[in-house]
Amino acid sequence: MLFSRASLLFALSTVVAAAPYEKRWFGGWGQGSNSDVLESFLDFGKRHSWRGRTTTQGQCNVAAVQMPQAPKPLPPPSEGLTLYHVAVGRGTQNYTCDLSNSTAIPIAAGAVASLFNVTCMSADSPTLLSAIPNIALELPTPTATDATSPINRDISGHHYFTDLTTAFFNLDTTLSTYGAGGFKKTNSSDAPSTAVKGQHGQGYGSVPWLKLQAKTKDECVFQEVYRINTAGGNPPKTCQGQQAAFQIEYSAEYWFYS
């Protein structure tokens, strides 16, 4: 299957390149053997501008793309399914606390995220893609609604929960129609020990990698979704000092199979 080239690369690299590099935290992507990758990313942003670009940036083939694996691998996509779409999510993991209970722990209350199309990046620049969640975590949560804005020209859609057990992915927007549906968690694997703890390298760790399956297969183009390469999102171990409801910033890759 062929896809439009993802504009998120240009949008993010332009934003990152606009700020002094040493003032940003990229979860280790500016250190050691990874420094060349980040320098290339920054240079790419400096050399490319949105001015004069069209909404379509070429095409790519994802038939041979391999999804990254967690240290404890998640089950593979079900037989007959193929890669359909890849997106980077940027938003918050949401939690609640029972303030009347001194020993209460945070309870997951869903998530909210904007999803951005990086399908072609998964084929053309997989190493660069693996750095995007760490970088996106340090950037402000997207709020622009202007369809001509660089960050929105390849928006895939939105992720939220319709109840405590149903993760909903709405990939139908005014710019594209990739499908929508509710999903349930079927498998979980801890994020790698090297995953970032949170923004600026401070926090409680990265949320697990997940496999999700459609609750109603007849109603959705894509049948399985993987959340991988997570950055941030974990809550504190206790509710001490927390509000009744609070959010933790996170980013992650979402891989959709149909």
Coordinates of C-alpha atoms in Angstrom, one line a residue:
M1 CA 0.0 0.0 0.0
L2 CA 1.3 3.5 -0.8
F3 CA 1.1 6.6 1.4
S4 CA 1.7 10.3 1.3
R5 CA 5.1 11.3 2.7
A6 CA 4.6 12.4 6.3
S7 CA 5.0 16.1 6.9
L8 CA 5.6 15.7 10.7
L9 CA 9.3 15.3 10.0
F10 CA 9.5 18.8 8.5
A11 CA 7.2 20.4 11.1
L12 CA 9.1 18.9 14.1
S13 CA 12.5 19.4 12.7
T14 CA 11.8 23.1 12.0
V15 CA 10.5 23.6 15.5
V16 CA 13.5 21.8 17.1
A17 CA 16.0 23.6 14.9
A18 CA 14.6 27.0 15.9
A19 CA 15.8 26.6 19.5
P20 CA 19.3 26.2 20.9
Y21 CA 20.1 22.5 20.9
E22 CA 21.8 22.5 24.3
K23 CA 18.6 23.8 25.9
R24 CA 16.5 20.8 24.8
W25 CA 16.3 17.3 26.4
F26 CA 15.9 14.5 23.9
G27 CA 16.2 11.5 26.1
G28 CA 19.8 10.7 25.2
W29 CA 19.5 11.5 21.5
G30 CA 22.2 14.1 21.7
Q31 CA 24.8 11.9 23.3
G32 CA 27.2 9.2 22.3
S33 CA 26.5 7.2 19.2
N34 CA 23.2 8.9 18.6
S35 CA 24.6 12.4 18.3
D36 CA 25.0 12.1 14.5
V37 CA 21.3 11.1 14.1
L38 CA 20.1 14.2 16.0
E39 CA 22.6 16.5 14.3
S40 CA 21.2 15.3 10.9
F41 CA 17.7 15.9 12.2
L42 CA 18.5 19.4 13.2
D43 CA 20.3 20.1 9.9
F44 CA 17.4 18.7 8.0
G45 CA 15.1 21.2 9.7
K46 CA 17.3 24.1 9.0
R47 CA 17.5 23.3 5.3
H48 CA 13.8 22.7 4.6
S49 CA 11.0 25.3 4.7
W50 CA 7.3 24.9 4.3
R51 CA 7.2 27.8 1.9
G52 CA 6.2 26.6 -1.5
R53 CA 5.6 23.0 -0.5
T54 CA 2.5 21.2 -1.6
T55 CA 0.3 19.0 0.6
T56 CA 1.6 15.8 -1.1
Q57 CA 5.2 14.8 -0.5
G58 CA 5.7 11.8 -2.7
Q59 CA 4.9 8.2 -1.9
C60 CA 6.4 5.2 -0.3
N61 CA 5.9 1.4 0.0
V62 CA 5.7 -0.1 3.5
A63 CA 5.4 -3.7 2.5
A64 CA 8.9 -4.6 4.0
V65 CA 8.7 -2.4 7.1
Q66 CA 9.3 -4.2 10.3
M67 CA 7.8 -3.0 13.6
P68 CA 10.3 -2.5 16.5
Q69 CA 10.1 -5.1 19.3
A70 CA 10.0 -4.6 23.0
P71 CA 12.5 -6.4 25.2
K72 CA 9.7 -8.8 25.9
P73 CA 8.1 -9.0 22.5
L74 CA 4.4 -8.4 22.0
P75 CA 2.5 -11.0 19.9
P76 CA 2.8 -10.4 16.2
P77 CA -0.1 -9.0 14.1
S78 CA -2.7 -11.7 13.4
E79 CA -2.4 -13.7 10.2
G80 CA -3.6 -11.9 7.1
L81 CA -3.0 -8.4 8.5
T82 CA -0.6 -5.9 7.0
L83 CA 0.8 -2.5 8.0
Y84 CA -1.8 0.1 7.2
H85 CA -0.7 3.3 8.9
V86 CA 1.9 4.7 11.4
A87 CA 1.4 7.7 13.6
V88 CA 3.1 9.5 16.4
G89 CA 0.8 10.4 19.3
R90 CA 1.4 13.4 21.5
G91 CA -0.8 14.1 24.5
T92 CA -1.5 13.1 28.1
Q93 CA -2.1 9.9 30.0
N94 CA -4.9 10.7 32.5
Y95 CA -5.2 9.5 36.1
T96 CA -7.4 9.9 39.2
C97 CA -6.7 9.6 42.9
D98 CA -9.0 8.9 45.9
L99 CA -8.0 11.7 48.2
S100 CA -10.0 10.3 51.1
N101 CA -7.6 7.3 51.1
S102 CA -4.1 8.0 52.4
T103 CA -2.7 4.8 50.8
A104 CA -4.4 5.3 47.4
I105 CA -2.5 4.8 44.2
P106 CA -3.2 6.6 40.9
I107 CA -5.8 4.9 38.7
A108 CA -5.6 5.1 34.9
A109 CA -8.4 7.1 33.4
G110 CA -7.6 6.9 29.7
A111 CA -5.6 9.2 27.5
V112 CA -6.0 12.0 25.0
A113 CA -3.6 12.5 22.1
S114 CA -3.2 14.1 18.6
L115 CA -1.9 11.6 16.0
F116 CA 0.5 12.6 13.2
N117 CA 1.2 10.6 10.1
V118 CA 4.7 9.2 10.0
T119 CA 3.9 6.2 7.8
C120 CA 6.6 7.0 5.2
M121 CA 9.2 7.7 7.8
S122 CA 8.7 4.1 9.1
A123 CA 10.0 3.0 5.7
D124 CA 12.5 5.7 4.8
S125 CA 14.0 6.7 8.1
P126 CA 13.2 4.1 10.9
T127 CA 16.1 5.2 13.1
L128 CA 14.9 8.8 12.9
L129 CA 11.4 7.7 13.6
S130 CA 12.5 6.0 16.8
A131 CA 13.7 9.4 18.1
I132 CA 10.5 11.3 17.3
P133 CA 8.5 10.4 20.5
N134 CA 11.4 11.6 22.7
I135 CA 11.6 14.8 20.8
A136 CA 7.8 15.3 20.6
L137 CA 7.6 14.9 24.4
E138 CA 9.7 18.1 24.8
L139 CA 7.5 20.1 22.4
P140 CA 4.2 21.7 23.4
T141 CA 1.0 19.6 23.1
P142 CA -0.4 20.5 19.6
T143 CA -3.3 22.9 19.8
A144 CA -3.4 24.5 16.3
T145 CA -6.6 23.9 14.3
D146 CA -5.5 25.7 11.1
A147 CA -5.4 23.0 8.4
T148 CA -2.6 24.9 6.6
S149 CA -0.3 24.8 9.6
P150 CA 2.7 22.6 9.0
I151 CA 2.0 20.5 12.1
N152 CA -1.6 19.8 10.9
R153 CA -0.9 19.1 7.2
D154 CA -0.3 15.5 8.0
I155 CA -2.5 15.0 11.1
S156 CA -3.9 11.5 11.2
G157 CA -6.5 12.1 13.7
H158 CA -7.1 11.8 17.5
H159 CA -6.9 9.2 20.2
Y160 CA -9.2 9.2 23.3
F161 CA -11.2 6.8 25.5
T162 CA -15.0 6.4 25.3
D163 CA -15.0 4.4 28.5
L164 CA -12.3 3.1 30.9
T165 CA -11.6 0.0 28.7
T166 CA -12.2 1.4 25.2
A167 CA -9.4 3.2 23.4
F168 CA -10.9 5.0 20.4
F169 CA -8.9 6.0 17.4
N170 CA -10.5 8.5 15.1
L171 CA -8.4 8.8 11.9
D172 CA -11.1 10.6 9.9
T173 CA -10.4 14.3 9.5
T174 CA -11.1 17.0 7.1
L175 CA -7.8 16.3 5.4
S176 CA -7.9 12.4 5.2
T177 CA -10.0 9.4 5.9
Y178 CA -8.2 6.4 7.4
G179 CA -11.0 5.0 9.5
A180 CA -12.1 4.9 13.2
G181 CA -12.9 2.4 15.8
G182 CA -12.9 1.3 19.5
F183 CA -10.1 -1.0 20.7
K184 CA -9.4 -3.1 23.8
K185 CA -6.0 -4.0 25.3
T186 CA -4.9 -7.6 24.7
N187 CA -1.2 -7.6 25.6
S188 CA 1.3 -5.4 27.4
S189 CA 5.1 -5.3 27.7
D190 CA 7.2 -3.0 29.8
A191 CA 9.0 -0.2 28.0
P192 CA 12.8 -0.7 27.7
S193 CA 14.9 0.3 30.7
T194 CA 16.5 3.0 28.5
A195 CA 13.1 4.8 27.8
V196 CA 12.9 8.4 29.0
K197 CA 11.4 9.0 32.4
G198 CA 9.5 12.1 31.3
Q199 CA 9.9 15.6 30.2
H200 CA 13.4 17.1 30.7
G201 CA 14.5 13.6 31.8
Q202 CA 12.4 13.9 34.9
G203 CA 9.3 11.8 35.7
Y204 CA 8.1 8.3 36.6
G205 CA 8.9 6.3 33.5
S206 CA 7.4 5.5 30.2
V207 CA 4.0 3.7 29.8
P208 CA 4.1 0.1 28.6
W209 CA 4.0 -1.0 24.9
L210 CA 0.6 -2.4 24.0
K211 CA -1.2 -4.5 21.5
L212 CA -4.9 -3.7 21.0
Q213 CA -7.6 -5.3 19.0
A214 CA -10.8 -3.9 17.6
K215 CA -13.9 -4.5 19.7
T216 CA -16.1 -4.7 16.6
K217 CA -14.2 -5.9 13.6
D218 CA -16.9 -5.1 11.1
E219 CA -16.9 -1.4 11.8
C220 CA -13.2 -0.5 11.4
V221 CA -10.7 -0.6 8.5
F222 CA -7.8 -1.4 10.8
Q223 CA -8.1 -4.3 13.2
E224 CA -5.1 -4.2 15.4
V225 CA -3.1 -1.3 16.9
Y226 CA 0.3 -1.3 18.6
R227 CA 1.6 1.4 21.0
I228 CA 5.4 1.3 20.9
N229 CA 8.5 3.5 21.6
T230 CA 6.7 5.2 24.4
A231 CA 8.1 8.3 26.1
G232 CA 6.8 9.4 29.5
G233 CA 3.2 8.9 30.7
N234 CA 3.7 6.8 33.8
P235 CA 2.1 8.1 37.1
P236 CA 3.8 8.4 40.5
K237 CA 3.6 5.3 42.6
T238 CA 1.3 6.9 45.2
C239 CA -1.3 9.7 45.3
Q240 CA 0.6 11.7 47.8
G241 CA 0.6 15.4 46.8
Q242 CA -1.6 14.7 43.7
Q243 CA -5.0 16.2 42.8
A244 CA -8.1 14.1 42.4
A245 CA -7.5 14.1 38.6
F246 CA -4.2 14.8 36.9
Q247 CA -2.4 14.3 33.6
I248 CA 1.1 13.1 32.7
E249 CA 2.6 14.2 29.3
Y250 CA 3.5 11.4 26.9
S251 CA 4.3 10.5 23.3
A252 CA 4.4 7.2 21.5
E253 CA 4.3 5.5 18.1
Y254 CA 1.0 3.9 17.0
W255 CA 1.2 1.2 14.3
F256 CA -2.1 0.2 12.7
Y257 CA -2.8 -3.1 10.9
S258 CA -5.6 -3.9 8.5

